[in-house]
Tab-separated table of C-alpha atoms in Angstrom:
chain	number	residue	atom	x	y	z
D	6	UNK	CA	14.945	13.785	-1.944
D	7	UNK	CA	18.539	13.618	-0.729
D	8	UNK	CA	19.728	12.184	2.579
D	9	UNK	CA	22.858	11.809	4.662
D	10	UNK	CA	22.732	8.603	6.688
D	11	UNK	CA	24.900	7.638	9.660
D	12	UNK	CA	24.536	4.211	11.253
D	13	UNK	CA	26.776	3.614	14.264
D	14	UNK	CA	27.033	0.277	16.081
D	15	UNK	CA	29.135	0.008	19.235
D	16	UNK	CA	29.950	-3.126	21.234
D	17	UNK	CA	31.486	-2.827	24.700
D	18	UNK	CA	32.870	-6.102	26.092
D	19	UNK	CA	33.193	-7.137	29.727
D	20	UNK	CA	36.414	-9.023	28.937
D	21	UNK	CA	39.047	-8.465	26.306
D	22	UNK	CA	38.226	-9.913	22.886
D	23	UNK	CA	41.159	-11.778	21.375
D	24	UNK	CA	39.806	-11.823	17.830
D	25	UNK	CA	36.683	-11.065	15.819
D	26	UNK	CA	35.356	-12.145	12.419
D	27	UNK	CA	32.332	-10.150	11.320
D	28	UNK	CA	29.838	-9.407	8.580
D	29	UNK	CA	28.094	-6.055	8.162
D	30	UNK	CA	25.015	-5.552	6.002
D	31	UNK	CA	24.563	-1.798	6.461
D	32	UNK	CA	25.294	-0.246	3.057
D	33	UNK	CA	22.091	1.065	1.406
D	34	UNK	CA	21.023	-0.529	-1.870
D	35	UNK	CA	20.904	1.120	-5.254
D	36	UNK	CA	17.772	0.176	-7.180
D	37	UNK	CA	14.893	1.732	-9.103
D	38	UNK	CA	13.701	3.613	-6.004
D	39	UNK	CA	16.967	4.987	-4.612
D	40	UNK	CA	20.622	5.518	-5.401
D	41	UNK	CA	23.440	5.193	-2.873
D	42	UNK	CA	25.855	7.776	-4.228
D	43	UNK	CA	28.580	7.119	-1.662
D	44	UNK	CA	29.256	4.930	1.348
D	45	UNK	CA	32.157	4.845	3.793
D	46	UNK	CA	32.539	2.030	6.322
D	47	UNK	CA	34.824	2.769	9.270
D	48	UNK	CA	35.689	0.085	11.820
D	49	UNK	CA	37.616	0.612	15.059
D	50	UNK	CA	39.914	-1.002	15.943
D	51	UNK	CA	41.112	-1.048	12.354
D	52	UNK	CA	40.449	-4.483	10.832
D	53	UNK	CA	43.249	-6.612	9.493
D	54	UNK	CA	41.003	-7.469	6.575
D	55	UNK	CA	37.975	-5.709	5.084
D	56	UNK	CA	36.354	-7.011	1.895
D	57	UNK	CA	33.110	-5.966	0.201
D	58	UNK	CA	31.059	-8.543	-1.683
D	59	UNK	CA	27.643	-8.711	-3.315
D	60	UNK	CA	25.304	-11.498	-2.237
D	61	UNK	CA	22.799	-13.415	-4.380
D	62	UNK	CA	20.106	-10.782	-3.776
D	63	UNK	CA	22.345	-7.863	-4.815
D	64	UNK	CA	22.988	-6.640	-1.249
D	65	UNK	CA	26.402	-5.181	-0.376
D	66	UNK	CA	28.153	-7.047	2.451
D	67	UNK	CA	31.360	-6.132	4.259
D	68	UNK	CA	33.408	-9.016	5.678
D	69	UNK	CA	36.073	-8.060	8.225
D	70	UNK	CA	38.438	-9.603	10.742
D	71	UNK	CA	40.232	-8.080	13.725
D	72	UNK	CA	43.144	-10.007	15.205
D	73	UNK	CA	44.293	-7.458	17.812
D	74	UNK	CA	42.873	-7.655	21.374
D	75	UNK	CA	40.180	-5.062	22.108
D	76	UNK	CA	37.391	-4.217	24.573
D	77	UNK	CA	35.337	-2.020	22.234
D	78	UNK	CA	34.229	-2.410	18.638
D	79	UNK	CA	32.682	0.451	16.672
D	80	UNK	CA	31.278	0.182	13.145
D	81	UNK	CA	30.240	3.358	11.321
D	82	UNK	CA	28.490	3.509	7.975
D	83	UNK	CA	28.131	6.950	6.380
D	84	UNK	CA	26.090	7.221	3.190
D	85	UNK	CA	24.719	9.806	0.781
D	86	UNK	CA	21.455	8.688	-0.820
D	87	UNK	CA	19.140	10.082	-3.473
D	88	UNK	CA	15.531	8.902	-3.446
D	89	UNK	CA	14.027	8.655	-6.915
D	90	UNK	CA	10.557	9.907	-7.726
D	91	UNK	CA	8.311	6.850	-7.551
D	92	UNK	CA	4.677	6.335	-6.605
D	93	UNK	CA	3.599	2.700	-6.707
D	94	UNK	CA	-0.011	3.601	-5.888
D	95	UNK	CA	-0.346	5.235	-9.311
D	96	UNK	CA	0.792	2.081	-11.106
D	97	UNK	CA	-0.848	-0.616	-8.999
D	98	UNK	CA	-1.900	-3.440	-11.318
D	99	UNK	CA	-5.358	-4.917	-11.764
D	100	UNK	CA	-4.270	-8.575	-11.851
D	101	UNK	CA	-6.537	-10.499	-9.511
D	102	UNK	CA	-5.373	-12.930	-6.873
D	103	UNK	CA	-6.823	-15.792	-8.865
D	104	UNK	CA	-5.041	-14.685	-12.039
D	105	UNK	CA	-1.749	-14.379	-10.143
D	106	UNK	CA	-2.052	-17.936	-8.829
D	107	UNK	CA	-2.708	-19.194	-12.346
D	108	UNK	CA	0.353	-17.373	-13.742
D	109	UNK	CA	2.562	-18.825	-11.017
D	110	UNK	CA	1.092	-22.264	-11.661
D	111	UNK	CA	1.630	-22.239	-15.437
D	112	UNK	CA	4.799	-20.152	-15.882
D	113	UNK	CA	7.861	-22.177	-14.915
D	114	UNK	CA	10.380	-19.290	-15.471
D	115	UNK	CA	8.432	-16.866	-13.291
D	116	UNK	CA	7.966	-19.400	-10.487
D	117	UNK	CA	11.647	-20.380	-10.614
D	118	UNK	CA	12.711	-16.736	-10.296
D	119	UNK	CA	10.648	-16.073	-7.171
D	120	UNK	CA	10.869	-19.568	-5.656
D	121	UNK	CA	13.078	-18.586	-2.646
D	122	UNK	CA	10.343	-16.119	-1.612
D	123	UNK	CA	7.510	-18.642	-1.930
D	124	UNK	CA	8.763	-21.279	0.472
D	125	UNK	CA	9.529	-21.426	4.193
D	126	UNK	CA	12.808	-19.872	5.319
D	127	UNK	CA	14.874	-19.923	8.541
D	128	UNK	CA	12.629	-17.475	10.416
D	129	UNK	CA	9.402	-17.737	8.427
D	130	UNK	CA	7.100	-20.735	8.485
D	131	UNK	CA	3.352	-20.974	8.732
D	132	UNK	CA	0.620	-23.070	10.219
D	133	UNK	CA	-3.137	-23.375	9.849
D	134	UNK	CA	-3.495	-20.459	12.281
D	135	UNK	CA	-1.519	-18.148	10.010
D	136	UNK	CA	-3.399	-19.358	6.921
D	137	UNK	CA	-6.664	-18.723	8.771
D	138	UNK	CA	-5.590	-15.169	9.645
D	139	UNK	CA	-4.496	-14.449	6.064
D	140	UNK	CA	-7.480	-15.953	4.232
D	141	UNK	CA	-10.060	-13.113	4.676
D	142	UNK	CA	-7.764	-10.716	2.777
D	143	UNK	CA	-7.330	-12.971	-0.255
D	144	UNK	CA	-10.368	-13.330	-2.493
D	145	UNK	CA	-9.778	-14.828	-5.958
D	146	UNK	CA	-11.629	-12.075	-7.838
D	147	UNK	CA	-9.967	-9.182	-5.933
D	148	UNK	CA	-6.890	-7.416	-7.360
D	149	UNK	CA	-3.843	-8.962	-5.698
D	150	UNK	CA	-2.457	-5.534	-4.809
D	151	UNK	CA	-5.640	-4.762	-2.853
D	152	UNK	CA	-5.442	-8.156	-1.099
D	153	UNK	CA	-1.921	-7.450	0.147
D	154	UNK	CA	-2.766	-3.876	1.102
D	155	UNK	CA	-5.750	-5.144	3.088
D	156	UNK	CA	-3.597	-7.658	4.950
D	157	UNK	CA	-0.984	-5.012	5.784
D	158	UNK	CA	-3.682	-2.668	7.100
D	159	UNK	CA	-5.264	-5.433	9.195
D	160	UNK	CA	-1.932	-6.165	10.870
D	161	UNK	CA	-1.559	-2.475	11.705
D	162	UNK	CA	-4.986	-2.336	13.329
D	163	UNK	CA	-4.984	-5.776	14.966
D	164	UNK	CA	-1.544	-5.666	16.584
D	165	UNK	CA	0.073	-3.515	19.264
D	166	UNK	CA	3.557	-2.120	18.747
D	167	UNK	CA	5.484	-3.230	21.841
D	168	UNK	CA	9.277	-2.983	21.806
D	169	UNK	CA	9.608	-5.032	25.004
D	170	UNK	CA	7.573	-8.009	23.838
D	171	UNK	CA	9.861	-9.723	21.349
D	172	UNK	CA	13.413	-10.246	20.135
D	173	UNK	CA	14.959	-11.587	16.924
D	174	UNK	CA	14.086	-15.169	17.921
D	175	UNK	CA	10.410	-14.696	18.843
D	176	UNK	CA	8.278	-17.179	16.824
D	177	UNK	CA	5.648	-15.792	14.460
D	178	UNK	CA	3.039	-18.001	16.127
D	179	UNK	CA	3.626	-16.203	19.429
D	180	UNK	CA	3.303	-12.806	17.747
D	181	UNK	CA	0.016	-13.925	16.186
D	182	UNK	CA	-1.311	-15.276	19.470
D	183	UNK	CA	-0.348	-12.291	21.632
D	184	UNK	CA	-1.189	-9.698	18.937
D	185	UNK	CA	1.889	-7.548	19.554
D	186	UNK	CA	5.464	-7.075	18.425
D	187	UNK	CA	7.705	-4.721	16.446
D	188	UNK	CA	8.344	-3.958	12.783
D	189	UNK	CA	10.395	-7.121	12.276
D	190	UNK	CA	7.588	-9.263	13.722
D	191	UNK	CA	4.871	-7.587	11.660
D	192	UNK	CA	6.923	-7.985	8.474
D	193	UNK	CA	7.633	-11.651	9.198
D	194	UNK	CA	3.944	-12.252	9.920
D	195	UNK	CA	2.838	-10.508	6.717
D	196	UNK	CA	5.333	-12.489	4.649
D	197	UNK	CA	4.230	-15.769	6.244
D	198	UNK	CA	0.594	-14.926	5.484
D	199	UNK	CA	1.309	-13.981	1.868
D	200	UNK	CA	3.473	-17.029	1.185
D	201	UNK	CA	0.855	-19.270	2.781
D	202	UNK	CA	-1.547	-17.919	0.147
D	203	UNK	CA	0.869	-18.922	-2.634
D	204	UNK	CA	2.294	-15.459	-3.402
D	205	UNK	CA	6.031	-14.529	-3.235
D	206	UNK	CA	7.063	-12.053	-0.530
D	207	UNK	CA	10.429	-10.844	0.751
D	208	UNK	CA	11.784	-9.095	3.844
D	209	UNK	CA	13.258	-5.584	3.560
D	210	UNK	CA	15.627	-3.986	6.073
D	211	UNK	CA	16.417	-0.304	6.131
D	212	UNK	CA	15.665	2.943	7.906
D	213	UNK	CA	12.797	5.336	8.373
D	214	UNK	CA	13.233	9.039	8.915
D	215	UNK	CA	11.762	10.317	12.182
D	216	UNK	CA	10.388	13.849	11.973
D	217	UNK	CA	10.261	15.882	15.220
D	218	UNK	CA	7.040	17.503	16.461
D	219	UNK	CA	6.356	20.999	15.048
D	220	UNK	CA	8.681	23.545	16.611
D	221	UNK	CA	10.962	20.904	18.119
D	222	UNK	CA	14.558	20.130	17.222
D	223	UNK	CA	15.335	16.687	15.904
D	224	UNK	CA	17.389	14.649	18.388
D	225	UNK	CA	20.612	13.035	17.226
D	226	UNK	CA	20.348	9.272	16.965
D	227	UNK	CA	16.536	9.402	17.060
D	228	UNK	CA	15.997	7.733	13.689
D	229	UNK	CA	15.601	4.000	13.598
D	230	UNK	CA	16.416	0.839	11.784
D	231	UNK	CA	13.216	-0.432	10.256
D	232	UNK	CA	11.703	-3.407	8.452
D	233	UNK	CA	8.919	-3.799	5.939
D	234	UNK	CA	8.132	-6.186	3.076
D	235	UNK	CA	7.472	-6.422	-0.628
D	236	UNK	CA	5.257	-8.842	-2.534
D	237	UNK	CA	5.528	-9.933	-6.136
D	238	UNK	CA	2.676	-9.495	-8.577
D	239	UNK	CA	3.458	-11.847	-11.481
D	240	UNK	CA	4.335	-10.208	-14.819
D	241	UNK	CA	4.429	-6.790	-13.119
D	242	UNK	CA	7.021	-6.658	-10.309
D	243	UNK	CA	7.598	-6.094	-6.613
D	244	UNK	CA	5.456	-3.760	-4.500
D	245	UNK	CA	6.365	-2.552	-0.999
D	246	UNK	CA	4.170	-2.238	2.101
D	247	UNK	CA	4.858	-1.086	5.675
D	248	UNK	CA	2.439	-2.817	8.088
D	249	UNK	CA	3.961	-1.119	11.142
D	250	UNK	CA	2.841	2.301	9.901
D	251	UNK	CA	-0.037	1.273	7.609
D	252	UNK	CA	1.532	2.953	4.616
D	253	UNK	CA	3.244	2.463	1.294
D	254	UNK	CA	6.983	3.156	1.819
D	255	UNK	CA	7.950	6.510	0.343
D	256	UNK	CA	10.541	9.247	0.710
D	257	UNK	CA	11.147	8.518	4.412
D	258	UNK	CA	12.100	4.872	3.814
D	259	UNK	CA	15.724	4.047	2.941
D	260	UNK	CA	16.331	0.448	1.859
D	261	UNK	CA	19.481	-1.397	2.969
D	262	UNK	CA	18.869	-4.967	1.866
D	263	UNK	CA	16.283	-7.603	1.170
D	264	UNK	CA	16.164	-11.361	1.636
D	265	UNK	CA	13.967	-14.267	2.605
D	266	UNK	CA	13.738	-13.026	6.203
D	267	UNK	CA	15.748	-11.184	8.860
D	268	UNK	CA	18.426	-13.879	8.991
D	269	UNK	CA	19.551	-12.935	5.461
D	270	UNK	CA	20.054	-9.238	6.283
D	271	UNK	CA	21.271	-9.019	9.908
D	272	UNK	CA	23.002	-5.573	10.163
D	273	UNK	CA	26.052	-6.882	12.056
D	274	UNK	CA	26.922	-10.413	13.057
D	275	UNK	CA	30.113	-12.290	13.774
D	276	UNK	CA	32.210	-14.642	15.829
D	277	UNK	CA	34.336	-13.360	18.711
D	278	UNK	CA	36.884	-15.060	20.915
D	279	UNK	CA	36.228	-14.041	24.523
D	280	UNK	CA	34.954	-15.453	27.790
D	281	UNK	CA	32.708	-12.484	28.620
D	282	UNK	CA	29.540	-10.781	27.454
D	283	UNK	CA	28.895	-7.463	25.785
D	284	UNK	CA	26.666	-4.395	25.632
D	285	UNK	CA	25.317	-3.078	22.340
D	286	UNK	CA	24.444	0.502	21.394
D	287	UNK	CA	23.031	1.488	17.999
D	288	UNK	CA	22.484	5.053	16.776
D	289	UNK	CA	20.954	6.138	13.479
D	290	UNK	CA	20.826	9.636	11.989
D	291	UNK	CA	18.930	10.073	8.727
D	292	UNK	CA	19.071	13.727	7.749
D	293	UNK	CA	17.214	15.197	4.799
D	294	UNK	CA	19.269	17.647	2.742
D	295	UNK	CA	17.352	20.853	2.095
D	296	UNK	CA	18.623	22.739	-0.940
D	297	UNK	CA	17.842	26.403	-1.526
């Protein structure tokens, strides 16, 4: 599958901004599941400095600074992506949860490699309540893949998708108590549950293609930023799950970055010098290329 992706972020400020220093994490990754063939980042007003770097996880970050006064800031990322043929369901391993724990316990190199995804992180911690919610999915004799899949499915069925309930700072404990949230919340909860069971898990940011109803035209900007997670099965690799949609991510999922949690992969963040507030508008268009 081939896609053209446009991600547009626009800030409108109530007062003039004297200067801005920003970081954008909006360039899709290239890995075993997809290839970002091209990416163009356009920023208006034109930045005085724009530098691309690669972080410790292999994500592409764009650092920029704008010294000229402005009342609007627009960041556009245009990408061409090829999704590789990959079906993780066909290769799911038979390693049990108990065997995975033993490997992590006895193999120092493996545990060292995944250590950042085993421990608490800025937005992911867990309590006895989270451990209690996770426990029914994790039986020692059950294949670890099935344990994680069961947890992801339970979150889908137990929780209500509610875009008005939470924001980027909503605690996982509140999401668990109220049984509602959005894709970011469900991914954070799943990761907290999996880590509390002693298994590495990481947060994935990206996009999901939205298909219109039959006979309807797809609306511009109707696609969405999305979040899901992957878990590590020792000696095998990372496997992805989407608890918001109760599915294994496939052709419709485009990966931007991964990290310990959302704080590692915020799409756009920065420091601005102004006395006023701002309004934010984000539009995403993920268009599949149909070849004759």
